[in-house]
Amino acid sequence: MESTGTVLRELRGAQKSAKGVSLYSRYVNRPAGRIFAALAFRLGMTPNQVTLVSAAFTFAALAAVALVRPGWGLAVLVYLGLAVGFALDSADGQLARLTGRGGPDGEWLDHVVDCAKMILVHTVVLISFHRFFALPAEGWLLLPLGFLFVAVLTFCAGLLREQLGKAAARGAPTGPAGPPQVSRLRAAVLLPADYGVFCLVFLLLGDETAFRTGYAVLAAVHTVFLALFLGKWFRELRALRAG
């Protein structure tokens, strides 16, 4: 069997493009995912099994948010569970590319887990707000619902943009394509929209005011990004039609 170092080198070569990826995913999550993917390869795991392990870490952390009173110990455990789950979410795709065992079933399972995670992460915040927080006003209960709306719309619109863009590109003439341009500035700008950065807010669970404030700021930032993304994706799809 190949050594772990050899597997890691092969995984680097099978890495997806960094275009449109934030600095966190590029320099933290993907490298962590490579380590998990190499470990999974050594253990003989399939990509779908890695996806399910990722879901187990994520959903266990989210269940703790809904069921356990907030505190600093819980904050660390929840963050670690979410961060490991996110790294494993990167590992399943890397393992699939390394072994050639990816397929539509794995992509479907990965998207189902991502969708469930996106819905649950804001649902458990709402539950925690209701059960444990001394909210200054009941209107705070609307914040997780608003954030959930923004997250679902971003997820669905982005997925549709990708699929419709692929369908439109199939019949379009193509010229020679150069390497994708990866902007470090763009990667830095995308940081607030990265799920890995979002997970950091759970480190504030030990202080109700700090968590509410951090969560509200991220909700506002994601709302701005949604508006920008919607305009960008619409223009790109319209350009494909015109072409």
Short mmCIF file of C-alpha atoms in Angstrom, two decimals:
data_model
loop_
_atom_site.label_atom_id
_atom_site.label_comp_id
_atom_site.label_asym_id
_atom_site.label_seq_id
_atom_site.Cartn_x
_atom_site.Cartn_y
_atom_site.Cartn_z
CA MET A 1 0.00 0.00 0.00
CA GLU A 2 1.18 3.50 -0.79
CA SER A 3 2.69 5.55 2.03
CA THR A 4 0.70 8.40 3.55
CA GLY A 5 3.18 10.91 2.08
CA THR A 6 2.66 9.49 -1.40
CA VAL A 7 -1.11 9.61 -0.99
CA LEU A 8 -0.93 13.24 0.16
CA ARG A 9 1.13 14.18 -2.90
CA GLU A 10 -1.39 12.47 -5.19
CA LEU A 11 -4.23 14.27 -3.42
CA ARG A 12 -2.55 17.63 -4.03
CA GLY A 13 -2.40 16.78 -7.70
CA ALA A 14 -6.08 15.85 -7.72
CA GLN A 15 -7.14 19.11 -6.03
CA LYS A 16 -9.94 21.17 -7.57
CA SER A 17 -9.25 24.66 -8.85
CA ALA A 18 -8.94 27.38 -6.22
CA LYS A 19 -11.02 29.74 -8.36
CA GLY A 20 -13.89 31.19 -6.32
CA VAL A 21 -12.57 29.68 -3.09
CA SER A 22 -11.90 31.76 0.01
CA LEU A 23 -8.58 31.84 1.82
CA TYR A 24 -9.97 29.69 4.65
CA SER A 25 -11.00 26.87 2.34
CA ARG A 26 -7.80 27.14 0.32
CA TYR A 27 -5.29 27.22 3.18
CA VAL A 28 -7.13 25.59 6.10
CA ASN A 29 -10.04 23.37 5.11
CA ARG A 30 -8.66 21.75 1.96
CA PRO A 31 -5.28 20.88 3.53
CA ALA A 32 -7.10 19.42 6.56
CA GLY A 33 -9.37 17.54 4.16
CA ARG A 34 -6.32 16.09 2.41
CA ILE A 35 -5.09 14.63 5.69
CA PHE A 36 -8.49 13.08 6.40
CA ALA A 37 -8.73 11.81 2.82
CA ALA A 38 -5.31 10.17 3.11
CA LEU A 39 -6.33 8.56 6.40
CA ALA A 40 -9.61 7.36 4.88
CA PHE A 41 -7.69 5.91 1.91
CA ARG A 42 -5.39 4.01 4.27
CA LEU A 43 -8.43 2.66 6.14
CA GLY A 44 -10.09 1.54 2.89
CA MET A 45 -13.09 3.84 3.31
CA THR A 46 -15.28 4.90 0.41
CA PRO A 47 -16.11 8.56 -0.34
CA ASN A 48 -19.72 7.99 0.73
CA GLN A 49 -18.58 6.62 4.08
CA VAL A 50 -16.47 9.74 4.61
CA THR A 51 -19.55 11.86 3.79
CA LEU A 52 -21.54 10.02 6.46
CA VAL A 53 -18.76 10.47 9.05
CA SER A 54 -18.73 14.17 8.18
CA ALA A 55 -22.48 14.30 8.76
CA ALA A 56 -22.11 12.54 12.12
CA PHE A 57 -19.62 15.14 13.41
CA THR A 58 -21.70 18.05 12.11
CA PHE A 59 -25.08 16.84 13.32
CA ALA A 60 -23.76 15.86 16.75
CA ALA A 61 -22.35 19.37 17.20
CA LEU A 62 -25.60 20.96 16.05
CA ALA A 63 -27.67 18.74 18.35
CA ALA A 64 -25.54 19.95 21.26
CA VAL A 65 -26.38 23.59 20.42
CA ALA A 66 -30.09 22.81 20.65
CA LEU A 67 -29.95 20.59 23.74
CA VAL A 68 -27.20 21.96 26.00
CA ARG A 69 -27.11 25.29 27.80
CA PRO A 70 -24.47 27.56 26.20
CA GLY A 71 -21.06 27.82 27.87
CA TRP A 72 -17.41 28.08 26.96
CA GLY A 73 -16.86 24.31 27.09
CA LEU A 74 -19.80 23.75 24.75
CA ALA A 75 -18.50 26.51 22.47
CA VAL A 76 -15.17 24.74 21.93
CA LEU A 77 -16.76 21.32 21.42
CA VAL A 78 -19.33 22.63 18.95
CA TYR A 79 -16.72 24.49 16.94
CA LEU A 80 -14.43 21.45 16.80
CA GLY A 81 -17.31 19.23 15.69
CA LEU A 82 -18.33 21.65 12.94
CA ALA A 83 -14.74 22.26 11.80
CA VAL A 84 -13.93 18.53 11.61
CA GLY A 85 -17.22 17.90 9.81
CA PHE A 86 -16.37 20.62 7.27
CA ALA A 87 -12.88 19.22 6.68
CA LEU A 88 -14.34 15.75 6.14
CA ASP A 89 -16.80 17.32 3.71
CA SER A 90 -13.77 18.34 1.66
CA ALA A 91 -12.12 14.96 2.16
CA ASP A 92 -14.89 12.93 0.52
CA GLY A 93 -14.52 14.72 -2.81
CA GLN A 94 -10.73 14.52 -2.68
CA LEU A 95 -10.90 10.80 -1.96
CA ALA A 96 -13.35 10.32 -4.84
CA ARG A 97 -10.99 12.05 -7.28
CA LEU A 98 -8.01 10.07 -5.98
CA THR A 99 -9.68 6.66 -6.26
CA GLY A 100 -11.98 7.34 -9.23
CA ARG A 101 -14.89 6.05 -7.15
CA GLY A 102 -16.99 9.19 -7.34
CA GLY A 103 -20.37 9.17 -9.04
CA PRO A 104 -23.80 10.82 -9.13
CA ASP A 105 -24.85 8.94 -6.00
CA GLY A 106 -21.95 10.42 -4.04
CA GLU A 107 -22.56 13.92 -5.37
CA TRP A 108 -26.25 13.60 -4.49
CA LEU A 109 -25.46 12.39 -0.96
CA ASP A 110 -22.96 15.21 -0.46
CA HIS A 111 -25.53 17.84 -1.52
CA VAL A 112 -28.22 16.29 0.70
CA VAL A 113 -25.92 16.47 3.73
CA ASP A 114 -24.92 20.05 2.84
CA CYS A 115 -28.56 21.07 2.55
CA ALA A 116 -29.49 19.43 5.86
CA LYS A 117 -26.51 21.08 7.56
CA MET A 118 -27.44 24.50 6.19
CA ILE A 119 -31.02 24.20 7.46
CA LEU A 120 -30.16 22.72 10.84
CA VAL A 121 -27.40 25.16 11.75
CA HIS A 122 -29.86 28.06 11.87
CA THR A 123 -32.70 25.96 13.28
CA VAL A 124 -30.63 24.97 16.31
CA VAL A 125 -29.66 28.61 16.89
CA LEU A 126 -33.36 29.48 16.95
CA ILE A 127 -34.01 26.65 19.43
CA SER A 128 -31.10 27.75 21.63
CA PHE A 129 -32.30 31.37 21.53
CA HIS A 130 -35.75 30.25 22.66
CA ARG A 131 -34.62 27.79 25.33
CA PHE A 132 -31.55 29.34 26.89
CA PHE A 133 -30.99 32.99 25.92
CA ALA A 134 -32.26 36.00 27.83
CA LEU A 135 -33.13 37.88 24.65
CA PRO A 136 -33.66 41.64 24.93
CA ALA A 137 -36.71 41.33 22.64
CA GLU A 138 -38.69 38.53 21.01
CA GLY A 139 -37.76 39.95 17.62
CA TRP A 140 -34.37 38.26 17.97
CA LEU A 141 -36.14 34.96 17.26
CA LEU A 142 -36.68 36.20 13.70
CA LEU A 143 -32.94 36.54 13.11
CA PRO A 144 -32.21 32.80 12.63
CA LEU A 145 -35.27 32.53 10.35
CA GLY A 146 -33.98 35.41 8.22
CA PHE A 147 -30.48 33.94 8.12
CA LEU A 148 -31.97 30.57 7.12
CA PHE A 149 -33.87 32.22 4.25
CA VAL A 150 -30.67 33.86 3.00
CA ALA A 151 -28.70 30.60 3.28
CA VAL A 152 -31.29 28.49 1.45
CA LEU A 153 -31.71 31.04 -1.33
CA THR A 154 -27.93 31.33 -1.79
CA PHE A 155 -27.54 27.54 -1.87
CA CYS A 156 -30.37 26.94 -4.36
CA ALA A 157 -29.52 29.89 -6.62
CA GLY A 158 -25.85 28.92 -6.69
CA LEU A 159 -26.65 25.30 -7.51
CA LEU A 160 -29.00 26.37 -10.29
CA ARG A 161 -26.39 28.76 -11.65
CA GLU A 162 -23.90 25.92 -11.84
CA GLN A 163 -26.26 23.44 -13.49
CA LEU A 164 -27.82 25.90 -15.95
CA GLY A 165 -24.39 27.24 -16.82
CA LYS A 166 -23.17 23.71 -17.63
CA ALA A 167 -26.24 23.02 -19.75
CA ALA A 168 -25.83 26.25 -21.71
CA ALA A 169 -22.11 25.67 -22.22
CA ARG A 170 -22.61 22.21 -23.77
CA GLY A 171 -23.84 23.61 -27.04
CA ALA A 172 -21.64 26.68 -27.11
CA PRO A 173 -18.46 26.78 -29.22
CA THR A 174 -15.34 26.75 -27.11
CA GLY A 175 -11.94 28.17 -27.80
CA PRO A 176 -8.65 27.36 -26.13
CA ALA A 177 -8.97 27.78 -22.38
CA GLY A 178 -6.14 29.07 -20.29
CA PRO A 179 -5.60 28.28 -16.65
CA PRO A 180 -8.26 29.69 -14.31
CA GLN A 181 -7.29 33.03 -12.83
CA VAL A 182 -7.16 32.86 -9.04
CA SER A 183 -7.25 36.21 -7.28
CA ARG A 184 -5.92 36.38 -3.73
CA LEU A 185 -7.92 39.58 -3.18
CA ARG A 186 -11.14 37.83 -4.27
CA ALA A 187 -10.28 34.90 -1.99
CA ALA A 188 -9.89 37.33 0.92
CA VAL A 189 -13.14 39.14 0.10
CA LEU A 190 -15.01 35.81 0.11
CA LEU A 191 -13.85 34.98 3.64
CA PRO A 192 -17.02 36.24 5.42
CA ALA A 193 -19.17 34.00 3.18
CA ASP A 194 -17.11 30.87 3.91
CA TYR A 195 -18.84 28.23 6.04
CA GLY A 196 -15.59 27.61 7.91
CA VAL A 197 -15.47 31.26 8.99
CA PHE A 198 -19.15 31.12 9.93
CA CYS A 199 -18.39 28.19 12.26
CA LEU A 200 -16.06 30.46 14.25
CA VAL A 201 -19.05 32.35 15.65
CA PHE A 202 -19.90 29.30 17.78
CA LEU A 203 -16.72 29.92 19.77
CA LEU A 204 -18.66 32.86 21.24
CA LEU A 205 -21.39 30.65 22.73
CA GLY A 206 -19.97 31.24 26.20
CA ASP A 207 -21.21 34.83 26.10
CA GLU A 208 -24.81 35.41 25.00
CA THR A 209 -24.30 39.02 23.90
CA ALA A 210 -21.13 38.25 21.97
CA PHE A 211 -22.76 35.32 20.18
CA ARG A 212 -25.91 37.26 19.30
CA THR A 213 -23.83 40.16 18.00
CA GLY A 214 -21.47 37.97 15.98
CA TYR A 215 -24.35 35.96 14.54
CA ALA A 216 -26.25 39.14 13.60
CA VAL A 217 -23.18 40.63 11.89
CA LEU A 218 -22.69 37.47 9.84
CA ALA A 219 -26.37 37.45 8.91
CA ALA A 220 -26.04 41.01 7.59
CA VAL A 221 -22.85 40.17 5.68
CA HIS A 222 -24.39 37.06 4.10
CA THR A 223 -27.42 39.11 3.05
CA VAL A 224 -25.15 41.57 1.24
CA PHE A 225 -23.26 38.72 -0.41
CA LEU A 226 -26.55 37.16 -1.52
CA ALA A 227 -27.58 40.35 -3.29
CA LEU A 228 -24.19 40.56 -5.01
CA PHE A 229 -24.19 36.90 -5.98
CA LEU A 230 -27.72 37.04 -7.42
CA GLY A 231 -26.81 39.97 -9.65
CA LYS A 232 -23.56 38.32 -10.74
CA TRP A 233 -25.15 34.94 -11.53
CA PHE A 234 -28.02 36.53 -13.46
CA ARG A 235 -25.60 38.53 -15.62
CA GLU A 236 -23.49 35.44 -16.28
CA LEU A 237 -26.48 33.35 -17.36
CA ARG A 238 -27.79 36.16 -19.55
CA ALA A 239 -24.35 36.42 -21.18
CA LEU A 240 -24.43 32.67 -21.91
CA ARG A 241 -27.79 33.07 -23.63
CA ALA A 242 -26.55 36.01 -25.68
CA GLY A 243 -23.47 34.04 -26.70
#
